[in-house]
Short mmCIF file of C-alpha atoms in Angstrom, two decimals:
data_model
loop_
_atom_site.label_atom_id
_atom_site.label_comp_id
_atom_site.label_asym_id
_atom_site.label_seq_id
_atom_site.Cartn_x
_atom_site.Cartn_y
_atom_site.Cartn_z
CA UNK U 1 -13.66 43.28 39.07
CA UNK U 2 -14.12 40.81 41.69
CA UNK U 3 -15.68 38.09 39.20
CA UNK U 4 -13.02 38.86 36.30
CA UNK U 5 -10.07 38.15 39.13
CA UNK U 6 -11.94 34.43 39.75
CA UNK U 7 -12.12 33.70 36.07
CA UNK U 8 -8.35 34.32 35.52
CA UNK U 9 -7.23 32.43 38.66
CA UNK U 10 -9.50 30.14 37.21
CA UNK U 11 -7.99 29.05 33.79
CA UNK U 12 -4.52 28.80 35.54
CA UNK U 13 -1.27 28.56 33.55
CA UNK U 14 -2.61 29.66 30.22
CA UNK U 15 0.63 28.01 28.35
CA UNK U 16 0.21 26.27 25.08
CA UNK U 17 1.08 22.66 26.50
CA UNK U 18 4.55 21.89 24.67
CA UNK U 19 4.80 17.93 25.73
CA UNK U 20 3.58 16.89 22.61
CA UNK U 21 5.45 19.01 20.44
CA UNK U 22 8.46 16.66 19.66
CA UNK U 23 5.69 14.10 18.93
CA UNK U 24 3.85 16.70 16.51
CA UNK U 25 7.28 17.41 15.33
CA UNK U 26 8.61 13.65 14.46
CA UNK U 27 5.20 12.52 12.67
CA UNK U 28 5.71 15.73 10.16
CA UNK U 29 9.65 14.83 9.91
CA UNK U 30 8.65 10.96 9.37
CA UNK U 31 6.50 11.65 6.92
CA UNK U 32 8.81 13.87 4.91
CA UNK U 33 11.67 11.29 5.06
CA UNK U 34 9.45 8.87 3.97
CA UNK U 35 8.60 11.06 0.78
CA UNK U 36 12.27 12.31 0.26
CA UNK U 37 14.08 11.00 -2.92
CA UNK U 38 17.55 11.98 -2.56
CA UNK U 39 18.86 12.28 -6.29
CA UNK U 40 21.21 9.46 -6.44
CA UNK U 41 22.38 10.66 -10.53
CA UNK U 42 23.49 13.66 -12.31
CA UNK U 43 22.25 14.41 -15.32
CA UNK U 44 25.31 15.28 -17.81
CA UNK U 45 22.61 16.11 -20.70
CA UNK U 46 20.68 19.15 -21.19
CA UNK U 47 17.18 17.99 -20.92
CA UNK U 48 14.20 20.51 -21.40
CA UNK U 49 11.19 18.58 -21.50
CA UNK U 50 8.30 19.34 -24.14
CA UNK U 51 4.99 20.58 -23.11
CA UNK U 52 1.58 18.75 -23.35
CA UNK U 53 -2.05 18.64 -22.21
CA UNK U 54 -3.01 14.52 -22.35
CA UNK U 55 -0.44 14.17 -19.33
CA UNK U 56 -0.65 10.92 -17.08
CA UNK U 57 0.96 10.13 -13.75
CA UNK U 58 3.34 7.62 -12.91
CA UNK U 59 2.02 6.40 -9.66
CA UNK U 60 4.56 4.20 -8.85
CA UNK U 61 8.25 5.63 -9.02
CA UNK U 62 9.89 2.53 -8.16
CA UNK U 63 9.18 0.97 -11.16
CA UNK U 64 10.52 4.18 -13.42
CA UNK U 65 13.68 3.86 -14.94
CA UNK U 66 14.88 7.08 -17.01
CA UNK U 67 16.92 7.85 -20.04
CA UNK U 68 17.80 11.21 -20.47
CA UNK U 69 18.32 12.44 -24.28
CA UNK U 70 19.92 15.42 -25.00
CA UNK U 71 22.34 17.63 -25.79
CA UNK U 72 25.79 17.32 -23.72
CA UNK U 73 26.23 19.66 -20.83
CA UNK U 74 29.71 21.21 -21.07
CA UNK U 75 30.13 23.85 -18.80
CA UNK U 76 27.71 27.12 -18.65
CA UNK U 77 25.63 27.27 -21.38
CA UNK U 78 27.74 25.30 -23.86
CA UNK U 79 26.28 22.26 -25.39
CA UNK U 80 27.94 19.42 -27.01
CA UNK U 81 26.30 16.91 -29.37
CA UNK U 82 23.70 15.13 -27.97
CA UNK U 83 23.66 12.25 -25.99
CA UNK U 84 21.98 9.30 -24.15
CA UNK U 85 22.31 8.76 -20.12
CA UNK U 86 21.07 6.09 -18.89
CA UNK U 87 21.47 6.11 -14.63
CA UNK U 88 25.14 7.42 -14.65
CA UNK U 89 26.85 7.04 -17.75
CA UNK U 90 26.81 8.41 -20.94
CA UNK U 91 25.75 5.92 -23.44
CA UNK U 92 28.68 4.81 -26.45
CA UNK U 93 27.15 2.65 -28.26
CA UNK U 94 23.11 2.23 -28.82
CA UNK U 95 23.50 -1.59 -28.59
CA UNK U 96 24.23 -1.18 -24.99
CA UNK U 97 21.18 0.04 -24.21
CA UNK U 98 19.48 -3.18 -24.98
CA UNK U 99 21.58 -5.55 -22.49
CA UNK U 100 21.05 -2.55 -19.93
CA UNK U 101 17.53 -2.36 -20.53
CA UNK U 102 17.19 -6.31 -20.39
CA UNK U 103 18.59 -6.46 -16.99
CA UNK U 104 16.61 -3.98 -15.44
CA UNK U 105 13.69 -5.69 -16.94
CA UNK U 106 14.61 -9.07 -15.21
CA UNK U 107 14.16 -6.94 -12.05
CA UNK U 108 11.44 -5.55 -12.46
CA UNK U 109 9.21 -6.86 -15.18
CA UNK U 110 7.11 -4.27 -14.86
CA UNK U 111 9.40 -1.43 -15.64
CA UNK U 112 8.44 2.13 -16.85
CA UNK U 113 10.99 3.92 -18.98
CA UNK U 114 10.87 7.34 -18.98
CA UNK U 115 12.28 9.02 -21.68
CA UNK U 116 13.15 12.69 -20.60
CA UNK U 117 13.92 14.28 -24.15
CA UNK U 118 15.03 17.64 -24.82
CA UNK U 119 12.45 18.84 -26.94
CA UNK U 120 14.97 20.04 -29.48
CA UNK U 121 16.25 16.49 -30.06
CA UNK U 122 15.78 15.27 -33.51
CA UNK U 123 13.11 11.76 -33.78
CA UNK U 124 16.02 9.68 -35.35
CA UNK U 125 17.98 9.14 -32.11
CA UNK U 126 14.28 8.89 -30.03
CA UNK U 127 13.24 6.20 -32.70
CA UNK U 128 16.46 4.25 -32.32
CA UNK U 129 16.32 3.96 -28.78
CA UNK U 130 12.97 3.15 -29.07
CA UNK U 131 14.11 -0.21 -31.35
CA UNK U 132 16.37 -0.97 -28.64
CA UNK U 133 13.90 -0.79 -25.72
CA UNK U 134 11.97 -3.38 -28.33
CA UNK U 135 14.92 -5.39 -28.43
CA UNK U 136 14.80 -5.25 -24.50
CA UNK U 137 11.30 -5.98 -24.11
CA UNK U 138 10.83 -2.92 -22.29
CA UNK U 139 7.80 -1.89 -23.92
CA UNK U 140 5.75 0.55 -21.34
CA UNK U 141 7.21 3.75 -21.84
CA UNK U 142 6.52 7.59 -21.11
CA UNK U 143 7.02 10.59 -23.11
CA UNK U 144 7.91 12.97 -19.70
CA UNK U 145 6.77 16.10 -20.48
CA UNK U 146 5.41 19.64 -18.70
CA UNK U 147 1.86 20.47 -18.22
CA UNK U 148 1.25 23.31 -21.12
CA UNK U 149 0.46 26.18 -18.58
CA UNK U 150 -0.36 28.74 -21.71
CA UNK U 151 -3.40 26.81 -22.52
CA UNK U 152 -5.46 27.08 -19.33
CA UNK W 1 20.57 1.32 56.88
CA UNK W 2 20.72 5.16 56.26
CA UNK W 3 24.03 4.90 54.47
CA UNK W 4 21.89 2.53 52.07
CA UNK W 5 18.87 5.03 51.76
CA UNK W 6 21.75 7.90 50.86
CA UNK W 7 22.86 5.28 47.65
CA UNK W 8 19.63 5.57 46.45
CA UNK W 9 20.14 6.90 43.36
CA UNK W 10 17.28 9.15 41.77
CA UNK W 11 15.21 7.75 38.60
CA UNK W 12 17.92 7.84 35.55
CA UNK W 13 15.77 10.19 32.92
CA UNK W 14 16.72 11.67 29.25
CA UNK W 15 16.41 15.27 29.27
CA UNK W 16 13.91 16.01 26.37
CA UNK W 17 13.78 19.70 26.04
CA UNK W 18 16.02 19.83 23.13
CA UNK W 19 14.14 16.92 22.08
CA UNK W 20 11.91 19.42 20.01
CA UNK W 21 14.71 20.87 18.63
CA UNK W 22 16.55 18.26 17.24
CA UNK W 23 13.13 16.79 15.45
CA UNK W 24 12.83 20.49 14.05
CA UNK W 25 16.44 20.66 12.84
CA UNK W 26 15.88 17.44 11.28
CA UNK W 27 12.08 17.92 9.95
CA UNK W 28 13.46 21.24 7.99
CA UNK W 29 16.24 19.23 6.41
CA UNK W 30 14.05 17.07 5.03
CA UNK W 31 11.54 19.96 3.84
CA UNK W 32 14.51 21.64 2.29
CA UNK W 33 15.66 18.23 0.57
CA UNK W 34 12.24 17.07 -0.64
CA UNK W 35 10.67 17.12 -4.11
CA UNK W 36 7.28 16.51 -4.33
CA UNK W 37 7.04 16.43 -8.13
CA UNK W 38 4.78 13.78 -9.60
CA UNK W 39 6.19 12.24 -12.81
CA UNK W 40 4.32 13.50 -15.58
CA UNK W 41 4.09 12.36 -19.42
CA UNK W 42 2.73 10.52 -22.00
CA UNK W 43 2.58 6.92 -21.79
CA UNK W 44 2.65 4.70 -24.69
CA UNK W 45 3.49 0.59 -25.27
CA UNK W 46 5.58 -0.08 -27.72
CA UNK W 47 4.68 -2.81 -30.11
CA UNK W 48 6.70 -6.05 -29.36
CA UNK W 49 9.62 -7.18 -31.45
CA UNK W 50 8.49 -8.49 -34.72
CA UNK W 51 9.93 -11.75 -35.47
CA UNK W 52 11.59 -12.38 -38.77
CA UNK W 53 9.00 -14.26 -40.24
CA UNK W 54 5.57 -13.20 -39.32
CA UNK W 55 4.14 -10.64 -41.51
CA UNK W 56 2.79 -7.64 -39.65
CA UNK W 57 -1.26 -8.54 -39.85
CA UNK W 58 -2.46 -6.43 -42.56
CA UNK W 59 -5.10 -3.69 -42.61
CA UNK W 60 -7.68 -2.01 -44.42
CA UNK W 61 -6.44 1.67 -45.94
CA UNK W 62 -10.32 3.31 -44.86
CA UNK W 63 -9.07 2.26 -41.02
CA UNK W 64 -5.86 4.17 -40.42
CA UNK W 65 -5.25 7.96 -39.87
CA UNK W 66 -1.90 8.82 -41.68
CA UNK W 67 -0.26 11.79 -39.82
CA UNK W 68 3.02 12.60 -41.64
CA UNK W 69 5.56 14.52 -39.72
CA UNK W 70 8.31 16.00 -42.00
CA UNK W 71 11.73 17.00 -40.80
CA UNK W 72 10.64 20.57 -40.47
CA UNK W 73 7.43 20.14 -38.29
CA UNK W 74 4.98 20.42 -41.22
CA UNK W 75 2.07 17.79 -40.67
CA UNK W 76 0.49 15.92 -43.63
CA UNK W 77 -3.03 14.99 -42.57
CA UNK W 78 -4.32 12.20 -44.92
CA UNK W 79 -2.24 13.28 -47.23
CA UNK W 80 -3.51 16.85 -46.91
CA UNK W 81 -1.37 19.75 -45.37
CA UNK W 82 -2.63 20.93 -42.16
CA UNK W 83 -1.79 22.39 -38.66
CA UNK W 84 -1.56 20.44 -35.75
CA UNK W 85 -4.46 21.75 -33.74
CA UNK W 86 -6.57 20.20 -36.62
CA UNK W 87 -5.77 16.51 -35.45
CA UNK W 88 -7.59 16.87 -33.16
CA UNK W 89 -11.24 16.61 -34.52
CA UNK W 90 -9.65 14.79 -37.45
CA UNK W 91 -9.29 12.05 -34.96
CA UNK W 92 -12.55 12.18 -33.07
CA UNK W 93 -14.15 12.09 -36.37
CA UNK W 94 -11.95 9.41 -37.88
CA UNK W 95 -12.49 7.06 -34.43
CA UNK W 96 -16.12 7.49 -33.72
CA UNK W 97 -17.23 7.33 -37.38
CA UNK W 98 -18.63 3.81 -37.43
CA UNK W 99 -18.73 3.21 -41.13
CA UNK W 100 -20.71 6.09 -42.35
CA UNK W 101 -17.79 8.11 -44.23
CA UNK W 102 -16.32 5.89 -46.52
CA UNK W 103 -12.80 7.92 -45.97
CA UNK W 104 -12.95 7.09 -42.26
CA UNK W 105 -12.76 4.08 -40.27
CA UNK W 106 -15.16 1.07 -39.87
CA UNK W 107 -16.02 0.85 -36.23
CA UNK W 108 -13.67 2.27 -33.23
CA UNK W 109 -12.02 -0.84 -32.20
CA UNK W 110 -10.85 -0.84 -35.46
CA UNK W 111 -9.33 2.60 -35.91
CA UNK W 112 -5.85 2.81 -35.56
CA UNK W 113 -3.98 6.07 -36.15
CA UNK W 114 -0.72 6.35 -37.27
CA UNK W 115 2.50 8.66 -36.60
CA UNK W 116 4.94 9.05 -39.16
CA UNK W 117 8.20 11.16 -38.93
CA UNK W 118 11.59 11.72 -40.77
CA UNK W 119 14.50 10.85 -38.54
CA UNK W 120 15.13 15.18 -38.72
CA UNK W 121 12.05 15.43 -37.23
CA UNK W 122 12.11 17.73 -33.99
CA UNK W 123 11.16 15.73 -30.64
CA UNK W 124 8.75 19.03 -29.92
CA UNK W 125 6.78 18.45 -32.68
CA UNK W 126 6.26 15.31 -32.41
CA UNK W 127 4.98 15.18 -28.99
CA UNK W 128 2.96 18.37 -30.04
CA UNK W 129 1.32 15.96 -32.88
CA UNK W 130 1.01 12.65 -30.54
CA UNK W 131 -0.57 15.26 -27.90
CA UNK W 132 -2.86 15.99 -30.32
CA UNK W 133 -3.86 12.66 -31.12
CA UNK W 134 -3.91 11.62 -27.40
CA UNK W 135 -6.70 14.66 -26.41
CA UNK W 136 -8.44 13.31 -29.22
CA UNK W 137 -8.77 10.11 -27.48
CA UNK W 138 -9.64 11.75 -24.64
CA UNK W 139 -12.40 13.67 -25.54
CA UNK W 140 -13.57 10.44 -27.19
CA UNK W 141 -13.67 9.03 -23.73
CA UNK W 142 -14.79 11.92 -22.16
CA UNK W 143 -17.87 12.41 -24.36
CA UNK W 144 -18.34 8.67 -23.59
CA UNK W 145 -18.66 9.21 -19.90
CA UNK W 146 -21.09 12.01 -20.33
CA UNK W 147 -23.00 9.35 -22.26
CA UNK W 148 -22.99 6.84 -19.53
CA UNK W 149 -24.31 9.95 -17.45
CA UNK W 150 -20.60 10.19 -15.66
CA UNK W 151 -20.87 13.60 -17.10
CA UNK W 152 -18.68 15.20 -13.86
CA UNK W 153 -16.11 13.35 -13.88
CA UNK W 154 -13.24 13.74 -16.81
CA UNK W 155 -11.62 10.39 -17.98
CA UNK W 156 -8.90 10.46 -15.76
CA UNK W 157 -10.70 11.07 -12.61
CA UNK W 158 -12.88 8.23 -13.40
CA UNK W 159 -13.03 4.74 -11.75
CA UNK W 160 -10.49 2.53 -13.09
CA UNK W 161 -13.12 -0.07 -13.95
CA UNK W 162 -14.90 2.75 -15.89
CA UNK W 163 -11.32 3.36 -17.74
CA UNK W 164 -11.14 -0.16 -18.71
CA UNK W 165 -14.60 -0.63 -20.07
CA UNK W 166 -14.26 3.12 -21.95
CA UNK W 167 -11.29 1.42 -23.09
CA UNK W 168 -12.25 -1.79 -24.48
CA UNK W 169 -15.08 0.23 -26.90
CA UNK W 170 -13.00 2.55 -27.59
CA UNK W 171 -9.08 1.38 -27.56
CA UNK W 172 -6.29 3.86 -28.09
CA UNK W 173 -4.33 2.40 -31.19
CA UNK W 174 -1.62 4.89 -32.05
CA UNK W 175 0.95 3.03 -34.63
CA UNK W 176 4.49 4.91 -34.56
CA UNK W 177 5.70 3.94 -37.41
CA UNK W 178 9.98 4.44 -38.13
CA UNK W 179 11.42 6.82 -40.33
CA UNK W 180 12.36 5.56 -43.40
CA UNK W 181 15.58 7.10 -43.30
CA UNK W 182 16.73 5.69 -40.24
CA UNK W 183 20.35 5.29 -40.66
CA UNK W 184 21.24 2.21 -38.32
#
């Protein structure tokens, strides 16, 4: 009893030592404001993406630039015709996307569109804004779709 | 002299016991805000803007794939009906034929495959059908690692020098061509 008594006394204050907590603390919340993207856009267009297997990564997000193609949100679960976004505006005209694209090019020549298509969008619209992007000289794009979960 | 000593003041410190607090407060916004979601999709370059006056170079009917897409999703392989999981091979075979079937192409670096839809076309299929085409790439490429004895590796865990040189034997020419009734 004796010896158990001199280990305890021993070991002392058996407290988790808390003075590096904050530190712990502010590394884990630095590295999660670091990752944080805040969404800076809403999307007004329905946009369910299509699902494939030969998926890539985009790697580097700051050179992404997305147009969203789809049918119009209006209100719950009512869809207008559909549409083009392009950051925060619905796109008029298809001619504007050229101009649009060509500026954001000039930015950042190596620009990534990503086209987030709702997969029940019809090719005609997809192949038109394709010419544009052409017209642009925006030519990397990226079909953004799901990873097909039913094949694995 | 002791009235100075009283004066002295004691050291000036923060209190940090909320200090832990205040991070956590803050480190649980940010978990609750954050979106770790890698982009995801298929990538493709669009062919540059063809100038008025340059003919598009021309090129041999035994080298390109036709994959017609109509406007209801129906695929026309080669001018034959057929599903879409049946791209697939159709393009491993037509890429690594080397000249053997006269029906196929020449070498791989010649091979180009092409996508063809109506402007009805659905989006779905179509990335269902360029999908296709794209795994059949990629087995291509994966086979060709296992050749160079990368067998563990898939292609797009390998080295990005092995990519390139995959790559340059075997490119990934995928021609979408536009509907013909595009209205403009």
């Amino acid at each position: 009893m004796a010896h158990f008594k001199k280990k305890q006394a021993k070991s002392g204050a058996n407290d988790i030592p808390t003075a590096s907590l904050p530190d712990i603390i502010f590394m884990l919340l630095i590295f999660f404001m670091v990752t944080t993207v805040l969404r800076e856009t809403t999307v007004q267009v329905r946009t369910t993406l299509p699902k494939a297997e030969a998926l890539t990564k985009i790697e580097q997000k700051r050179l992404v630039s997305y147009i969203w193609i789809g049918p119009l949100k209006q209100g719950l679960n009512q869809f207008g015709p559909t549409s083009i976004q392009i950051d925060d505006a619905l796109v008029e005209d298809m001619t504007v996307i050229r101009s649009i694209m060509y500026r954001k090019w000039q930015e950042q020549p190596r620009l990534i569109v990503s086209l987030r298509v709702d997969e029940t969008s019809e090719m005609g619209v997809v192949t038109r804004v394709q010419q544009e992007l052409r017209e642009a000289g925006t030519l990397r794009i990226n079909y953004s779709s799901k990873r097909d979960i039913s094949n694995l | 002299m002791a009235l100075l000593k009283k004066k002295e003041r004691s050291e000036a410190e923060i209190p940090t016991a909320s200090m832990a607090d205040i991070a956590f407060l803050l480190l649980i916004f940010f978990l609750v805000t954050t979106t770790i979601d890698v982009d995801t999709g298929i990538g493709m370059v669009l062919p540059p803007k063809l100038e008025d006056d340059v003919e598009p170079p021309p090129i041999r009917e035994r080298n390109m794939l036709k994959i017609l897409v109509n406007e209801t999703g129906q695929v026309l392989l080669e001018d034959k009906p057929s599903g879409v999981n049946m791209i697939r091979d159709e393009v491993v075979k037509h890429v690594t034929n080397n000249g053997s079937d006269p029906n196929y192409s020449v070498s791989p670096t010649s091979a180009i495959v092409s996508i063809k839809t109506s402007s009805q076309t659905p989006y779905d299929t179509y990335i269902q059908v360029l999908d296709e085409v794209w795994m059949g790439y990629f087995n291509i490429w994966n086979s060709e690692l296992r050749r160079m004895g990368m067998g563990g590796v898939t292609y797009t865990e390998a080295p990005d020098d092995v990519k390139v040189a995959i790559r340059k034997d075997y490119p990934a020419a995928i021609s979408i061509a536009e509907p013909d009734d595009l209205e403009q």
